[in-house]
Amino acid sequence: MSTSQAPTVDPPGGASAVNPIADLSYRHYDGPLRTRAVRWWIVALLAIRGTIRKWWFWLLFLLASSSYGFWGLMLFLESRFGSDFRRMMFQTSQQDRFATSFFQAYDGSLFWLMVIGLVVGAPSIAGDNRAHALQVYLAKPITKTDYLLGKWAGVFALVFISAFLPALLLYCYCILAFWSEGIVRHEPWLIFRIVAASGATAAGLASLFVGISAWCRSTMVSAAISAGIYIATSAIAGILWGVLFFRAIQNGSMPLGSVIQHASISGVIKGVAWNIYGVALSIPNMGQGPMSGVTLRAPNGWIMGTALGVLIAVGLLAARLRIRAVEVVTG
Amino acid sequence: MPIATASSLTVRYGPKTVLSDFSVVLPEGSVGLLGPNGAGKTTLLKTWLGFLSPVHGDASVLGLDTRTASLQIRQRIGLMPELDCHIPGMNAVTYIAYVGELCGMPGNHALRRAHEVLEYCGLGEARYRFVETYSTGMKQRIKLAQALVHGPRLLFLDEPTNGLDPEGRTEMLRLIRDISHGKGIHVVVCSHLLPDVEQTCDRVVVMRDGRIATEGSVEDLRKLAGVHVDVELREPSQAFLDLVAREGGTVSSSIGSRCRVALPSTTTDPTRALLAMAQSTGAQIRAIRPARRSLEDIFMEAVS
């Protein structure tokens, strides 16, 4: 057996003439340069590309989507079994059941959105602090604002995708399944409400977690503080609201604690989304108990909107104050 | 055009003044910033990079004011920081390409350039390894690679041989010398290791307590004022040394058969004068060469 090989001849100038990597000498870069305006997006893309390759992100995404699946199933069953089922599950008008379903699904996914925001946002700047990466970033032609905007946008985009995509899928299902019922006529702004609620949630969570992350040198500490603040405020507000709610029910008056229920990070975010969806919730299937017939309405939109604005502003400002290439000890 | 200047610069960390009314002009080429720990070298570097704001005075890099043109400066320079620093969770080629993109390079250009620069810095074989797994020497090299990726005109190297073994140090110094000579890149090496600066730089600025202790080209600083020669005798000869002293010279050091002699500045032909003294004392001269100070001598003299 014989094999014939064509003789190899080095090109003039050696291997480096055809393969620039084989040329080990240093050369200047004289290629094109992008404008500085998009450099924050480079920082954001790193977080997005890095995260969507991780299996845990898709697991959390599925968990966040599960409540949309559940409410999609409820809408399907309602379309099969009619008004009895609607009374049991929705306790709302036929037209309002879409917005109610989307808000309930959103409410069910909020915890998982927080977890996604936490695992992406908590290490976003803390990891760079730990690895002294800020000296690398800020020695390059990007500003602190570019860097912060990029980090924030990375977290925002991932939370937004996780909130918006499952809602969009459910919306597409509703359009296809309930077109004949005039869903677009009854709910012409529903898709915009979905976008706005997803955006508000992503903005709130990204600002909080990036703001805390900037002040930490350890991703674990950042995650612990972020989760602690989120869960502790939710728990305290929940307990306070529960006490006030039952006291109000026993006194026969409407609960006054709707704002107190939202005196937490999750409460503010949910309160804003509630205002965006603009639905009133009845507590279903409670028989003749004290909560029967109670209707929960969205908290004051101005208060919730202002609180979310403050949360975003404080988070971003806190991060901006802490971002610096070198530690300056002024004490 | 000077590569970096500072004019009446005062930089403080809280109440502590690190640079006080500091002025310097770094000419083109390779310049070493020397000084003991705490002399203000790194602070000066950080001020030029815009990381620190001076309370008084002006600074410029490549003719651009650090206060008003910080981004343009950072587009034209590369920094190799003293501390270990990298962006976590990335392999070397992704990291360097990402840094290139941060500098404005399009993705495909940045990736190609990352491969080139990693090859140049000797990390070609390890380019797909995560940076966290690199040894200290490799981390130093990748810091150099990230500083070079966008083709800077000026490199600031802060303690570039920190933590390197002798072989790694030699290789790093070779790289720095290669970059700074004939590549059109100006280099500022900030170090307290004199041999590093001696091997890579043509000029030095010696700093002490936030002030310049001495500065100039390495060649000029090494020269001694007056007529200084190193004499090597076949064997030690006290008679020869005594005669040198009687003739108005000074023996500044004598170790074994070697001595450093300072002759009167009126001596027109030191070789002939020394040979005559050796002949009259019976000493045999093996070698006579102009005396040169080492950088260590210059440094010690400047900071003491």
XYZ file of C-alpha atoms in Angstrom:
635
model
C 0.000 0.000 0.000
C 1.386 3.311 -0.899
C 0.174 6.760 -0.283
C 1.218 9.672 -2.345
C 1.540 13.060 -0.804
C 1.929 16.291 -2.641
C 5.202 17.961 -1.688
C 4.647 20.934 0.583
C 6.375 24.128 -0.338
C 6.655 27.057 2.036
C 5.280 30.206 0.491
C 7.622 33.130 0.038
C 8.098 34.750 3.383
C 7.485 31.512 5.283
C 4.339 30.317 7.026
C 3.641 33.794 8.341
C 2.853 34.971 4.842
C -0.347 32.929 4.792
C -1.181 32.569 8.469
C -0.899 35.741 10.493
C -1.193 33.828 13.761
C 2.004 31.953 12.931
C 3.812 35.274 12.804
C 4.822 35.841 16.391
C 6.124 39.366 15.949
C 4.159 42.299 17.300
C 2.108 44.426 14.945
C -0.015 47.442 15.597
C -3.756 47.242 15.276
C -4.840 49.551 12.513
C -8.308 48.138 11.847
C -11.657 49.852 12.330
C -12.957 51.054 15.685
C -16.589 51.339 16.704
C -17.943 54.480 18.263
C -18.000 54.636 22.027
C -21.796 54.814 22.123
C -22.264 51.043 21.907
C -19.608 50.002 24.394
C -22.060 49.592 27.264
C -23.787 47.034 25.088
C -20.532 45.012 24.868
C -20.570 44.793 28.676
C -24.246 43.807 28.662
C -23.722 41.187 25.971
C -21.075 39.457 28.058
C -23.597 38.830 30.847
C -26.327 37.792 28.431
C -24.130 35.442 26.380
C -22.546 33.963 29.475
C -25.859 33.314 31.215
C -27.912 31.866 28.391
C -25.286 29.143 27.990
C -25.893 27.956 31.555
C -28.381 25.119 32.171
C -29.584 26.617 35.436
C -30.799 29.713 33.679
C -33.112 27.647 31.504
C -34.282 25.660 34.527
C -35.187 28.900 36.297
C -36.763 30.163 33.096
C -38.955 27.047 32.982
C -39.921 27.492 36.621
C -40.803 31.148 35.957
C -42.807 30.061 32.923
C -44.704 27.354 34.776
C -47.273 29.758 36.195
C -48.038 30.995 32.669
C -48.508 27.357 31.696
C -50.876 26.886 34.626
C -52.975 29.926 33.753
C -52.953 28.967 30.095
C -54.386 25.617 31.166
C -57.026 27.387 33.276
C -58.060 29.484 30.275
C -58.231 26.334 28.174
C -60.383 24.555 30.790
C -62.572 27.609 31.133
C -63.146 27.591 27.406
C -64.176 23.908 27.687
C -66.234 23.948 30.888
C -67.768 27.396 30.709
C -69.038 29.809 33.298
C -68.991 27.475 36.340
C -65.304 27.001 35.992
C -64.831 30.709 35.467
C -66.723 31.537 38.621
C -64.570 29.101 40.545
C -61.195 30.195 39.192
C -61.546 33.753 38.007
C -64.565 35.333 39.707
C -64.428 38.050 37.130
C -66.138 39.021 33.936
C -65.518 37.100 30.763
C -63.646 40.010 29.207
C -61.481 40.684 32.258
C -60.379 37.100 32.639
C -57.470 37.559 30.220
C -55.825 40.428 32.064
C -56.551 38.664 35.360
C -54.931 35.475 34.091
C -51.850 37.327 32.914
C -51.502 39.185 36.204
C -51.983 35.995 38.245
C -49.432 34.234 36.060
C -47.038 37.152 36.490
C -47.576 37.053 40.261
C -46.790 33.356 40.268
C -43.567 33.869 38.330
C -42.307 36.851 40.353
C -40.393 34.730 42.868
C -38.529 32.925 40.103
C -37.830 36.196 38.330
C -36.290 37.400 41.574
C -34.131 34.253 41.691
C -32.996 34.835 38.097
C -32.219 38.468 38.906
C -30.368 37.364 42.017
C -28.112 34.776 40.392
C -27.309 37.086 37.490
C -27.228 40.414 39.327
C -25.552 39.548 42.632
C -22.192 38.585 41.069
C -22.345 41.195 38.311
C -20.091 43.800 39.934
C -19.070 41.920 43.096
C -17.250 39.367 40.934
C -15.377 42.160 39.180
C -14.521 43.765 42.521
C -13.128 40.477 43.739
C -11.014 39.909 40.617
C -9.942 43.594 40.436
C -11.513 43.625 36.985
C -12.511 47.262 37.331
C -8.881 48.209 36.699
C -9.176 46.392 33.385
C -12.513 47.956 32.488
C -11.708 51.504 33.513
C -8.264 51.494 31.907
C -10.113 51.013 28.612
C -11.989 53.784 26.824
C -15.288 53.274 28.623
C -16.754 55.438 31.340
C -18.053 54.316 34.711
C -21.532 55.037 33.405
C -20.944 52.806 30.368
C -19.817 50.053 32.683
C -22.750 50.445 35.051
C -25.246 50.717 32.232
C -23.817 47.569 30.667
C -24.003 45.608 33.909
C -27.522 46.857 34.598
C -28.697 46.182 31.055
C -27.332 42.631 31.202
C -29.376 41.811 34.296
C -32.381 43.756 32.990
C -32.370 41.910 29.674
C -32.212 38.461 31.265
C -35.019 39.177 33.739
C -37.061 40.879 31.056
C -36.680 37.917 28.700
C -37.697 35.550 31.497
C -40.777 37.642 32.280
C -41.779 38.551 28.763
C -41.230 35.392 26.690
C -43.606 33.096 28.595
C -46.193 35.883 28.715
C -45.788 36.369 24.984
C -46.330 32.657 24.395
C -49.494 32.742 26.492
C -50.604 35.848 24.639
C -50.094 34.105 21.298
C -52.121 31.152 22.575
C -54.911 33.495 23.683
C -54.922 35.282 20.327
C -55.206 31.976 18.484
C -57.701 30.343 20.840
C -59.923 33.298 21.681
C -59.799 35.348 18.524
C -63.461 34.653 17.887
C -64.327 36.036 21.341
C -62.775 39.355 20.354
C -59.779 39.265 22.676
C -58.042 41.995 20.693
C -61.137 44.170 20.809
C -61.641 43.684 24.567
C -57.943 43.840 25.501
C -56.262 46.006 22.847
C -53.472 47.096 25.248
C -52.739 43.724 26.764
C -49.475 43.146 24.885
C -48.243 46.597 25.907
C -49.228 45.867 29.492
C -47.185 42.681 29.340
C -44.169 44.594 28.027
C -44.556 47.338 30.638
C -44.999 44.925 33.551
C -42.017 42.842 32.432
C -39.925 45.976 32.008
C -40.853 47.425 35.391
C -40.062 44.133 37.104
C -36.735 43.759 35.317
C -35.776 47.384 36.025
C -36.589 47.108 39.729
C -34.793 43.815 40.274
C -31.759 44.779 38.158
C -31.309 48.085 40.004
C -31.581 46.494 43.424
C -29.208 43.614 42.771
C -26.638 45.603 40.783
C -26.691 48.336 43.431
C -25.986 45.857 46.219
C -23.447 43.973 44.112
C -21.363 47.117 43.609
C -20.804 47.378 47.363
C -19.636 43.792 47.820
C -16.342 42.080 47.113
C -17.826 38.598 47.296
C -20.582 37.198 45.132
C -21.896 35.075 48.004
C -22.149 38.068 50.320
C -23.843 40.063 47.582
C -26.342 37.260 46.951
C -27.014 36.808 50.666
C -27.624 40.521 51.262
C -29.807 40.842 48.153
C -31.907 37.813 48.982
C -32.062 38.858 52.621
C -33.392 42.330 51.830
C -35.890 40.995 49.314
C -37.247 38.204 51.494
C -37.127 40.071 54.802
C -39.056 43.072 53.482
C -41.611 40.756 51.880
C -42.050 38.801 55.095
C -42.424 41.888 57.304
C -44.861 43.555 54.914
C -46.797 40.291 54.552
C -47.170 39.839 58.305
C -48.222 43.471 58.830
C -50.720 43.268 56.018
C -52.119 39.969 57.290
C -52.752 41.432 60.743
C -54.396 44.563 59.340
C -56.378 42.573 56.779
C -58.013 40.224 59.251
C -58.656 43.038 61.721
C -60.390 44.993 58.974
C -62.426 41.939 57.929
C -63.525 41.324 61.536
C -64.555 44.960 61.862
C -66.601 44.581 58.711
C -64.686 47.233 56.861
C -62.637 46.956 53.694
C -58.993 46.265 54.294
C -56.899 49.398 54.487
C -53.658 47.552 54.325
C -53.269 47.378 50.570
C -50.359 49.825 50.555
C -48.740 48.149 53.557
C -48.934 44.857 51.673
C -46.727 46.510 49.103
C -44.232 48.017 51.523
C -41.512 45.667 50.328
C -39.331 45.211 47.268
C -41.557 42.487 45.867
C -44.621 44.433 46.931
C -43.586 47.559 45.058
C -42.777 45.623 41.915
C -46.007 43.655 42.114
C -47.965 46.801 42.918
C -46.692 48.529 39.794
C -47.506 45.486 37.661
C -50.977 45.326 39.239
C -51.590 48.927 38.242
C -50.320 48.208 34.755
C -52.712 45.262 34.340
C -55.453 47.230 36.100
C -57.364 44.232 37.436
C -59.389 43.659 40.605
C -58.905 40.310 42.276
C -61.531 38.342 44.144
C -60.490 35.558 46.414
C -62.115 32.533 44.859
C -63.658 29.383 46.290
C -63.690 30.502 49.915
C -67.317 29.629 50.655
C -68.928 31.743 53.343
C -65.751 32.547 55.267
C -64.773 36.054 56.340
C -62.807 36.602 53.143
C -65.671 35.645 50.876
C -66.615 38.454 48.580
C -63.553 40.548 49.361
C -62.182 42.237 46.308
C -58.567 43.307 46.241
C -57.782 46.288 44.109
C -54.486 47.618 42.868
C -52.675 49.870 45.332
C -52.290 53.544 44.596
C -50.464 53.752 41.290
C -48.655 56.999 42.053
C -47.267 55.673 45.301
C -46.181 52.424 43.692
C -44.702 54.170 40.673
C -42.804 56.614 42.855
C -41.543 53.805 45.074
C -40.293 51.862 42.044
C -38.641 55.006 40.674
C -36.900 55.549 44.004
C -35.799 51.903 44.100
C -34.294 52.152 40.610
C -32.666 55.522 41.284
C -31.204 54.470 44.634
C -29.886 51.204 43.214
C -28.190 52.881 40.274
C -26.864 55.781 42.329
C -25.454 53.433 44.967
C -23.698 51.428 42.284
C -22.381 54.531 40.532
C -20.905 55.871 43.754
C -19.036 52.652 44.430
C -17.604 51.975 40.969
C -13.978 53.022 40.931
C -10.804 51.555 39.582
C -8.784 52.009 42.745
C -9.602 51.881 46.403
C -9.047 55.308 47.896
C -8.691 55.154 51.664
C -9.634 58.570 52.938
C -9.755 57.841 56.641
C 6.401 65.257 22.033
C 6.628 64.110 25.646
C 4.639 60.946 26.358
C 3.477 62.133 29.762
C 3.853 65.258 31.805
C 2.955 66.411 35.270
C 3.040 70.029 36.311
C 2.875 71.095 39.959
C 0.831 67.984 40.644
C -0.506 67.400 44.129
C -2.382 64.172 44.840
C -3.815 63.272 48.214
C -5.399 60.175 49.717
C -7.536 61.849 52.334
C -5.174 63.726 54.625
C -2.070 61.991 53.254
C -0.281 63.840 50.480
C 1.371 61.332 48.175
C 2.552 63.666 45.424
C 3.354 67.220 46.363
C 3.941 69.879 43.715
C 5.356 67.187 41.476
C 6.560 68.058 37.995
C 8.034 65.742 35.426
C 8.282 65.385 31.665
C 8.692 61.876 30.284
C 10.268 61.896 26.828
C 9.497 59.357 24.104
C 10.981 55.889 24.391
C 11.154 53.617 27.395
C 11.201 55.275 30.776
C 11.588 53.656 34.158
C 9.871 55.049 37.222
C 11.997 53.963 40.108
C 11.555 54.439 43.774
C 11.111 52.670 47.075
C 7.660 51.483 48.116
C 5.455 54.463 48.893
C 7.441 56.852 46.700
C 4.336 57.711 44.670
C 5.046 55.805 41.440
C 1.731 53.989 41.232
C -0.150 57.101 42.326
C 1.439 59.029 39.479
C 0.453 56.265 37.070
C -3.125 56.274 38.338
C -3.292 60.027 37.995
C -2.145 59.821 34.384
C -4.824 57.174 33.810
C -7.502 59.387 35.333
C -8.180 56.978 38.214
C -7.236 59.678 40.715
C -8.020 63.368 40.533
C -5.220 65.700 41.556
C -6.132 68.386 44.045
C -3.780 70.744 42.282
C -1.760 70.865 39.089
C -2.062 69.418 35.620
C -1.165 66.159 33.986
C -1.145 65.126 30.371
C -0.542 61.941 28.436
C 0.448 61.961 24.753
C -0.383 65.656 24.711
C -3.924 65.133 26.051
C -5.107 66.609 29.326
C -6.053 63.922 31.851
C -8.999 65.978 33.122
C -10.668 66.654 29.792
C -9.522 63.878 27.476
C -9.475 60.838 29.716
C -11.242 58.580 27.208
C -9.011 59.583 24.302
C -6.001 58.883 26.506
C -7.305 55.450 27.437
C -7.912 54.673 23.767
C -4.217 55.271 23.098
C -2.644 53.629 26.115
C -2.462 50.186 27.659
C -2.180 49.455 31.363
C -0.644 46.381 32.894
C -1.735 46.745 36.526
C 0.276 45.610 39.482
C -2.536 43.569 41.005
C -3.786 40.288 39.626
C -6.803 41.281 37.620
C -8.982 39.550 35.098
C -12.628 39.252 34.202
C -13.857 36.077 35.849
C -15.354 33.112 34.023
C -13.581 33.453 30.685
C -10.845 31.659 28.810
C -7.871 33.676 27.667
C -8.838 34.209 24.057
C -12.417 35.215 24.939
C -11.092 37.547 27.609
C -8.610 39.294 25.345
C -11.137 39.534 22.503
C -13.668 41.008 24.932
C -11.144 43.584 26.112
C -10.496 44.421 22.463
C -14.222 44.934 21.920
C -14.307 47.223 24.949
C -11.703 49.304 23.132
C -13.990 49.544 20.136
C -12.696 46.750 17.938
C -15.339 44.873 15.961
C -15.851 41.297 17.222
C -14.079 39.470 14.389
C -11.105 41.846 14.465
C -10.894 41.559 18.248
C -10.891 37.767 18.102
C -8.163 37.622 15.490
C -6.128 40.198 17.341
C -6.564 38.239 20.599
C -5.002 35.168 18.995
C -2.100 37.244 17.665
C -1.407 38.983 20.944
C -1.644 35.785 22.976
C 0.822 34.123 20.632
C 3.135 37.119 20.955
C 2.967 36.992 24.734
C 3.706 33.273 24.775
C 0.244 32.075 25.757
C -0.682 30.478 22.464
C -0.829 26.972 23.899
C -2.945 28.027 26.877
C -5.332 30.361 25.107
C -8.400 28.180 25.703
C -7.758 27.712 29.409
C -9.719 29.706 31.955
C -7.663 32.615 33.244
C -8.397 31.621 36.855
C -6.379 28.436 36.310
C -3.264 30.283 35.134
C -0.009 30.329 37.055
C 1.382 33.644 38.311
C 3.681 33.941 35.313
C 0.855 33.311 32.883
C -1.309 35.871 34.659
C 1.435 38.443 34.213
C 1.569 37.623 30.519
C -2.161 37.887 30.066
C -2.102 41.262 31.781
C 0.423 42.332 29.159
C -1.740 40.833 26.393
C -4.835 42.745 27.487
C -2.796 45.936 27.581
C -1.559 45.354 24.034
C -4.696 44.104 22.308
C -5.920 47.408 20.936
C -2.516 48.522 19.682
C -1.706 51.272 22.191
C 0.925 53.931 21.558
C 1.949 54.005 25.198
C 2.152 51.206 27.738
C 2.120 51.694 31.484
C 3.619 48.628 33.127
C 3.242 48.547 36.897
C 5.658 46.080 38.475
C 5.614 43.806 35.423
C 7.804 41.083 36.904
C 5.987 40.697 40.223
C 5.936 37.081 41.356
C 7.815 35.697 38.357
C 10.471 33.014 38.576
C 13.883 33.860 37.032
C 13.023 32.287 33.696
C 9.632 33.983 33.544
C 11.197 37.273 34.549
C 13.816 37.070 31.826
C 11.138 36.271 29.265
C 8.912 39.119 30.447
C 11.801 41.578 30.310
C 12.651 40.360 26.816
C 9.059 40.979 25.775
C 9.039 44.468 27.266
C 12.334 45.329 25.620
C 11.035 44.001 22.319
C 7.875 46.089 22.581
C 9.681 49.242 23.614
C 12.432 49.151 21.018
C 11.552 49.424 17.362
C 7.815 48.869 17.635
C 6.816 52.488 17.963
C 5.364 51.920 21.427
C 6.498 54.068 24.303
C 6.768 52.270 27.607
C 6.714 53.479 31.182
C 7.946 50.765 33.536
C 7.107 51.349 37.150
C 9.220 49.181 39.404
C 11.333 48.989 42.481
C 13.463 46.253 40.897
C 16.506 48.020 39.480
C 17.700 45.279 37.104
C 14.253 45.259 35.450
C 14.461 48.948 34.682
C 18.116 48.672 33.730
C 17.317 46.008 31.141
C 14.260 47.627 29.613
C 14.565 51.383 29.892
C 16.693 54.066 28.334
C 15.748 56.753 30.836
C 14.888 56.673 34.516
C 13.072 58.905 36.937
C 13.908 58.101 40.536
C 11.199 59.140 42.966
C 11.320 59.521 46.686
C 8.552 60.685 49.016
C 6.493 62.062 46.154
C 9.343 64.030 44.652
C 11.919 63.451 41.940
C 15.230 62.411 43.446
C 17.051 62.230 40.116
C 16.279 61.721 36.453
C 18.033 61.329 33.127
C 19.157 58.758 30.629
C 20.616 55.618 32.123
C 23.858 56.216 30.232
C 24.240 59.776 31.536
C 23.431 58.824 35.092
C 25.971 56.054 35.035
C 28.741 58.424 34.063
C 30.733 59.844 36.942
C 31.829 63.448 37.133
C 35.601 63.894 36.832
C 38.041 61.235 35.675
C 37.021 57.918 37.181
C 38.587 54.690 36.075
C 38.460 51.105 37.217
C 41.935 49.588 37.432
C 42.630 45.885 37.610
C 46.112 44.960 38.856
C 47.831 41.627 38.531
C 48.025 41.527 42.339
C 47.112 44.020 45.043
C 49.636 46.809 45.433
C 49.452 49.227 48.344
C 52.394 51.190 46.929
C 50.425 51.882 43.772
C 47.396 53.077 45.751
C 49.580 55.286 47.920
C 51.182 56.850 44.855
C 47.761 57.537 43.339
C 46.807 59.360 46.539
C 50.059 61.325 46.568
C 49.479 62.407 42.959
C 46.141 63.979 43.958
C 43.881 61.058 43.075
C 41.355 59.276 45.255
C 40.820 55.579 45.625
C 37.067 55.297 46.106
C 36.979 51.522 46.414
C 39.472 48.717 46.466
C 38.502 45.064 46.471
C 41.336 42.612 46.023
C 43.329 43.605 42.988
C 40.583 45.861 41.620
C 40.146 49.475 42.530
C 38.186 52.495 41.418
C 40.329 55.558 41.111
C 39.331 59.192 40.732
C 42.125 61.197 39.143
C 42.399 64.998 39.257
C 40.169 66.588 36.637
C 43.249 68.139 35.055
C 44.476 64.699 34.008
C 44.392 64.668 30.243
C 45.512 61.099 29.657
C 44.545 58.895 32.605
C 45.865 55.699 31.003
C 49.327 57.092 30.514
C 49.345 58.558 34.050
C 48.283 55.248 35.625
C 50.785 53.237 33.606
C 53.533 55.615 34.757
C 52.482 55.191 38.403
C 52.381 51.416 38.012
C 55.819 51.387 36.453
C 57.322 53.443 39.260
C 55.761 51.207 41.969
C 56.352 47.886 40.253
C 52.660 47.118 39.925
C 51.340 45.372 36.842
C 48.121 46.660 35.344
C 45.861 44.116 33.707
C 43.049 46.448 32.644
C 41.970 50.065 32.752
C 38.407 51.015 31.875
C 36.255 54.096 32.430
C 34.296 53.698 35.643
C 30.519 53.443 35.371
C 28.036 53.462 38.196
C 25.439 50.757 38.388
C 21.786 51.728 38.552
C 21.838 50.508 42.107
C 24.524 53.077 42.959
C 22.455 55.806 41.304
C 19.330 54.694 43.113
C 20.949 54.429 46.516
C 22.590 57.800 46.082
C 19.276 59.362 45.056
C 17.108 57.949 47.806
C 19.596 58.056 50.658
